[in-house]
Tab-separated table of C-alpha atoms in Angstrom:
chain	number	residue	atom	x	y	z
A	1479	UNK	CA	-107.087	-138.682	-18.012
A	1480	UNK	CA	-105.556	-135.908	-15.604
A	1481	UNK	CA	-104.352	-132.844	-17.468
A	1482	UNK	CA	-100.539	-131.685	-16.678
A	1483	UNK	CA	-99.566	-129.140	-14.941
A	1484	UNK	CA	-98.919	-125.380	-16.346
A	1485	UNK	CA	-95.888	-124.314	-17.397
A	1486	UNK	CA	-94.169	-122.059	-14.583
A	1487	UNK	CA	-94.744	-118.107	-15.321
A	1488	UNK	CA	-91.559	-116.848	-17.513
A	1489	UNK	CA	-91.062	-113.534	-15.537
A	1490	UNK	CA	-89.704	-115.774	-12.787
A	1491	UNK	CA	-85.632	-115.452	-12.221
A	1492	UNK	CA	-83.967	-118.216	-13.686
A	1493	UNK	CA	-83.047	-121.500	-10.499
A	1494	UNK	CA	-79.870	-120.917	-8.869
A	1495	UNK	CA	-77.045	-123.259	-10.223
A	1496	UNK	CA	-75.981	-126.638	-8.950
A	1497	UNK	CA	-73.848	-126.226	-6.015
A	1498	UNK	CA	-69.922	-126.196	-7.252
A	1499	UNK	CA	-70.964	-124.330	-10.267
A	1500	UNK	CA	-70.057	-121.100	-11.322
A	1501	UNK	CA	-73.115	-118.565	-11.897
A	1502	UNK	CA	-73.202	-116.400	-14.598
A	1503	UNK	CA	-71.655	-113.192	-14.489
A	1504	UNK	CA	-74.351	-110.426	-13.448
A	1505	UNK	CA	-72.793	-107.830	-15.635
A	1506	UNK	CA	-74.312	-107.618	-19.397
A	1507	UNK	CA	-72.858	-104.891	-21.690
A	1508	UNK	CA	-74.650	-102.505	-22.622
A	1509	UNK	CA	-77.371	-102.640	-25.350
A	1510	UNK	CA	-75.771	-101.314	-28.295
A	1511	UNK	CA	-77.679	-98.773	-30.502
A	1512	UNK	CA	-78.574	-101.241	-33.416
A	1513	UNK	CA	-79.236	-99.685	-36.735
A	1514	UNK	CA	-78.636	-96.609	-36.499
A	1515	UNK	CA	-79.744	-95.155	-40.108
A	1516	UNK	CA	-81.317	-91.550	-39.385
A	1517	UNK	CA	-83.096	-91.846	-35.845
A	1518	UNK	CA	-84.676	-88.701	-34.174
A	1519	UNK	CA	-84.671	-90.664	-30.785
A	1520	UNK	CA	-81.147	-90.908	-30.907
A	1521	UNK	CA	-79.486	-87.769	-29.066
A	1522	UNK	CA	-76.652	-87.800	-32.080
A	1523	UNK	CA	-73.966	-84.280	-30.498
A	1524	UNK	CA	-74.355	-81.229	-32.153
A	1525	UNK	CA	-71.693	-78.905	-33.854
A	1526	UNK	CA	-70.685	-76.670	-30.575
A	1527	UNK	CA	-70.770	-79.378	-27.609
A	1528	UNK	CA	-68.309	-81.822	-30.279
A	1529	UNK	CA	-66.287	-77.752	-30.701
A	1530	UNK	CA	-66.514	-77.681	-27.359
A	1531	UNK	CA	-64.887	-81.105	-26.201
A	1532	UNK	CA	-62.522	-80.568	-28.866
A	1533	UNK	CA	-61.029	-77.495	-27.489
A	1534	UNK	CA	-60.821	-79.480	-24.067
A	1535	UNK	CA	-58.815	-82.222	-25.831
A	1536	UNK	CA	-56.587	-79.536	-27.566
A	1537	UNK	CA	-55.615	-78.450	-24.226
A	1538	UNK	CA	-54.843	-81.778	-23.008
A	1539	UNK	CA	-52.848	-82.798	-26.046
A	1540	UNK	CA	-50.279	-79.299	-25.937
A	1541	UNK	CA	-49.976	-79.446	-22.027
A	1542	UNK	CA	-48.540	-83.779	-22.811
A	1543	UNK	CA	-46.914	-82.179	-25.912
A	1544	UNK	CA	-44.817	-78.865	-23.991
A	1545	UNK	CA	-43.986	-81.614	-20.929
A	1546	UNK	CA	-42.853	-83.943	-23.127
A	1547	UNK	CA	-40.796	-81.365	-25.316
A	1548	UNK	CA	-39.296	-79.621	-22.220
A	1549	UNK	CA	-38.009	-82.816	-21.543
A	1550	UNK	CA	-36.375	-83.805	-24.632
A	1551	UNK	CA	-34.958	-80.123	-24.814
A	1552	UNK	CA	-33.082	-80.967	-21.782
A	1553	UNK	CA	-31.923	-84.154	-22.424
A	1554	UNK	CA	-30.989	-82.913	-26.068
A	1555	UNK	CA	-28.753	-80.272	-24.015
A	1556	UNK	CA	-27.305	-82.239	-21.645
A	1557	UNK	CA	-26.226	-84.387	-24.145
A	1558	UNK	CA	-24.826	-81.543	-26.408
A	1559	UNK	CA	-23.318	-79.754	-23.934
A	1560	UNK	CA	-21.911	-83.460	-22.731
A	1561	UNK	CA	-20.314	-84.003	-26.210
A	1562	UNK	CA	-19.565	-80.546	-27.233
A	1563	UNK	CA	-21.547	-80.664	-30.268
A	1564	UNK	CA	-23.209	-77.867	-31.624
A	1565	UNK	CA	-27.010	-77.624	-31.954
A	1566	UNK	CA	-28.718	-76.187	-35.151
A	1567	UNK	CA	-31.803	-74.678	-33.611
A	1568	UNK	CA	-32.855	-72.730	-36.684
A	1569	UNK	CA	-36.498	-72.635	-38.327
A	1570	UNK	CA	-36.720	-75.917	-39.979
A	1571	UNK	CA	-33.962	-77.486	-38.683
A	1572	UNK	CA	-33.764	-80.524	-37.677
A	1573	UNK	CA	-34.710	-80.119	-33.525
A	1574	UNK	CA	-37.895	-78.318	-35.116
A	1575	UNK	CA	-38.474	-80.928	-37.246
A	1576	UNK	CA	-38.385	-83.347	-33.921
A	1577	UNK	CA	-40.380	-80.884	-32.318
A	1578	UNK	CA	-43.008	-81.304	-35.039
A	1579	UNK	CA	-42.700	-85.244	-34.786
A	1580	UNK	CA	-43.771	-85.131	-31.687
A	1581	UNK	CA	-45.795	-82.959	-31.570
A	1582	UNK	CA	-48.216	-85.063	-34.329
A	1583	UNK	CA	-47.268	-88.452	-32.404
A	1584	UNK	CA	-48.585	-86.932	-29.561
A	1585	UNK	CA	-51.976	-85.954	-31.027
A	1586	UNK	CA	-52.656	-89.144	-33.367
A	1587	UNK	CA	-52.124	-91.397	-30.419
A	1588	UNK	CA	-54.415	-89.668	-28.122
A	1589	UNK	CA	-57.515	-89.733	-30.545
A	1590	UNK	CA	-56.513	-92.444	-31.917
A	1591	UNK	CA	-56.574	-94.416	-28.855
A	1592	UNK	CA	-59.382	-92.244	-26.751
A	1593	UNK	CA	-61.895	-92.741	-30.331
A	1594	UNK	CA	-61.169	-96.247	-30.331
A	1595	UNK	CA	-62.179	-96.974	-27.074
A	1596	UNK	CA	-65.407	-94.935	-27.326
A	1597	UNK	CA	-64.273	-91.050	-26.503
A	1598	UNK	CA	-62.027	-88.722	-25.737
A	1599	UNK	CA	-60.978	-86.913	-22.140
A	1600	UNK	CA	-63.042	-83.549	-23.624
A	1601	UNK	CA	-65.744	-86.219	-25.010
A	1602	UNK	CA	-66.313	-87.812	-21.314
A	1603	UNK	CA	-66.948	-83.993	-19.694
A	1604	UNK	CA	-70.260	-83.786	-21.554
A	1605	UNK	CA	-70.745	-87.651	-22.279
A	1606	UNK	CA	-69.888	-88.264	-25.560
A	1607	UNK	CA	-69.085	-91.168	-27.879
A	1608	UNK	CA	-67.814	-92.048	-31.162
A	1609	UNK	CA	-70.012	-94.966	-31.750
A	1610	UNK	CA	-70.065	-97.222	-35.236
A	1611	UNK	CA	-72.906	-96.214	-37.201
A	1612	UNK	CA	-74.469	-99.396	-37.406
A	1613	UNK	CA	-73.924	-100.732	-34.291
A	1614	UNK	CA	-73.700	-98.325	-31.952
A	1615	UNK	CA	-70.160	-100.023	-30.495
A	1616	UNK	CA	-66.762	-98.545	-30.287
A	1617	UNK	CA	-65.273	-97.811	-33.414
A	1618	UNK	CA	-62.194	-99.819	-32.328
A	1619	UNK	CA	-58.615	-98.370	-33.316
A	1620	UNK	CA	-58.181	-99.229	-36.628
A	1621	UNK	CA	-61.441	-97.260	-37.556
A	1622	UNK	CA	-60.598	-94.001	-35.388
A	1623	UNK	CA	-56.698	-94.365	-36.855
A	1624	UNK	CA	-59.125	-93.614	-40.356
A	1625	UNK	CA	-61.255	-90.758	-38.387
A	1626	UNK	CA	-58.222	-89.094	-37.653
A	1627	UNK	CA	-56.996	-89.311	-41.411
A	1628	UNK	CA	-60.519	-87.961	-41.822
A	1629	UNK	CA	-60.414	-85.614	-39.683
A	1630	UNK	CA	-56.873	-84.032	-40.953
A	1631	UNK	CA	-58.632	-84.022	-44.825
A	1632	UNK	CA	-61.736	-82.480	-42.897
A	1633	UNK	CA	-59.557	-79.691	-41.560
A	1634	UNK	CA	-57.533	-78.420	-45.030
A	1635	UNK	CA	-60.320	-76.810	-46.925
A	1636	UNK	CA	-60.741	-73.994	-44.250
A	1637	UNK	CA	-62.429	-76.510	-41.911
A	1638	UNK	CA	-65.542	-77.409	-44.157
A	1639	UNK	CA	-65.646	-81.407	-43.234
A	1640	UNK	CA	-65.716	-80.588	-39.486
A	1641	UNK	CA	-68.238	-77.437	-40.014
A	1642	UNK	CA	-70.789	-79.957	-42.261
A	1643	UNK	CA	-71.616	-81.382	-38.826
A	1644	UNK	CA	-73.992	-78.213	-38.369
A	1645	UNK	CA	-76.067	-79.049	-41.372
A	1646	UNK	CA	-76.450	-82.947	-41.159
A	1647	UNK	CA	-79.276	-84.369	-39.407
A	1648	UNK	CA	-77.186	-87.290	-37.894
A	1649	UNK	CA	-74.430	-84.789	-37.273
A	1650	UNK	CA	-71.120	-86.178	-39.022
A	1651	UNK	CA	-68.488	-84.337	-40.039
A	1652	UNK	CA	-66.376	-86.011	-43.025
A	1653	UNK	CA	-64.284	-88.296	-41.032
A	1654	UNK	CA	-67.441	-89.488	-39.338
A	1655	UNK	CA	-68.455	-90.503	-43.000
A	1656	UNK	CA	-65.134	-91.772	-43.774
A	1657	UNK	CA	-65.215	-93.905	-40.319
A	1658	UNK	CA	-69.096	-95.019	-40.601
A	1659	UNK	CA	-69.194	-93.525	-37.133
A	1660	UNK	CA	-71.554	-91.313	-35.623
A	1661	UNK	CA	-71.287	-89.226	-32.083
A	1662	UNK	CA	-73.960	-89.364	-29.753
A	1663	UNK	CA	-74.802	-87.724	-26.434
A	1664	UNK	CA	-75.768	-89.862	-23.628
């Protein structure tokens, strides 16, 4: 009785398809950071590079917000001066009011939208992302519309949930908590 032959070597590339068939795409995602419970391997961002993206995204955020309320300024005028009506542009009135409206639709959609996709403009310059804590995936944008909730609670006792970042080990301010999310540097 002949023995059979032994199995091909695994570390060989998998046979090119059938002709007429599609191959599989040669793009894989990348791995995500499983599990990520406290990990000293992981480079999770520290207090001042996250301060320092943030000021980047400030910047960002007024420059859209003045272009976008020079704008409506002038199209508010035209349009007063069109009709003859009178504009009340006293404090707390209601063009400041709009001005305010704006001004905070402006900001929640741009972290809102930048967080759920992985990070912000500011975020990118020194490679950033809000990852989930478990997963290590984008936080998607129901999860950073919660960060940013976070965030604003963070910010309104004298800026003590974005200032805990310094003392964590994994780094996360309160609306990291409150999102499950964690930022790393990579």
């Amino acid at each position: 009785m002949q023995n059979p032959p032994p199995p091909p070597p695994s570390d060989l590339p998998p046979p090119p398809p059938p002709p007429g068939v599609l191959a599989p795409p040669a793009y894989a995602p990348p791995p995500a950071l499983g599990g990520l419970g406290y990990n000293p391997g992981i480079p999770y961002a520290g207090f001042w590079i996250r301060f320092a993206a943030v000021i980047i995204d400030s910047v960002i955020v007024f420059v859209v917000t003045l272009v976008v309320e020079i704008v409506l300024a002038i199209v508010i005028g035209l349009l007063a001066r069109a009709t003859g009506a009178a504009l009340d542009v006293s404090q707390g009135g209601p063009l400041t009011l709009l001005t305010y409206l704006v001004s905070f639709t402006i900001s929640i959609g741009y972290f809102v939208y930048y967080w759920g996709m992985g990070s912000t403009r500011g975020m990118r310059f020194f490679r950033l992302a809000v990852v989930d804590a478990q997963t290590g995936l984008p936080i998607g944008f129901g999860r950073a519309a919660m960060r940013y909730l976070g965030y604003v609670v963070s910010v309104l006792p004298c800026y003590i949930g974005l200032i805990w970042a310094a003392f964590d080990p994994k780094k996360p301010g309160w609306h990291d908590k409150l999102a499950h999310s964690v930022v790393v540097q990579g």
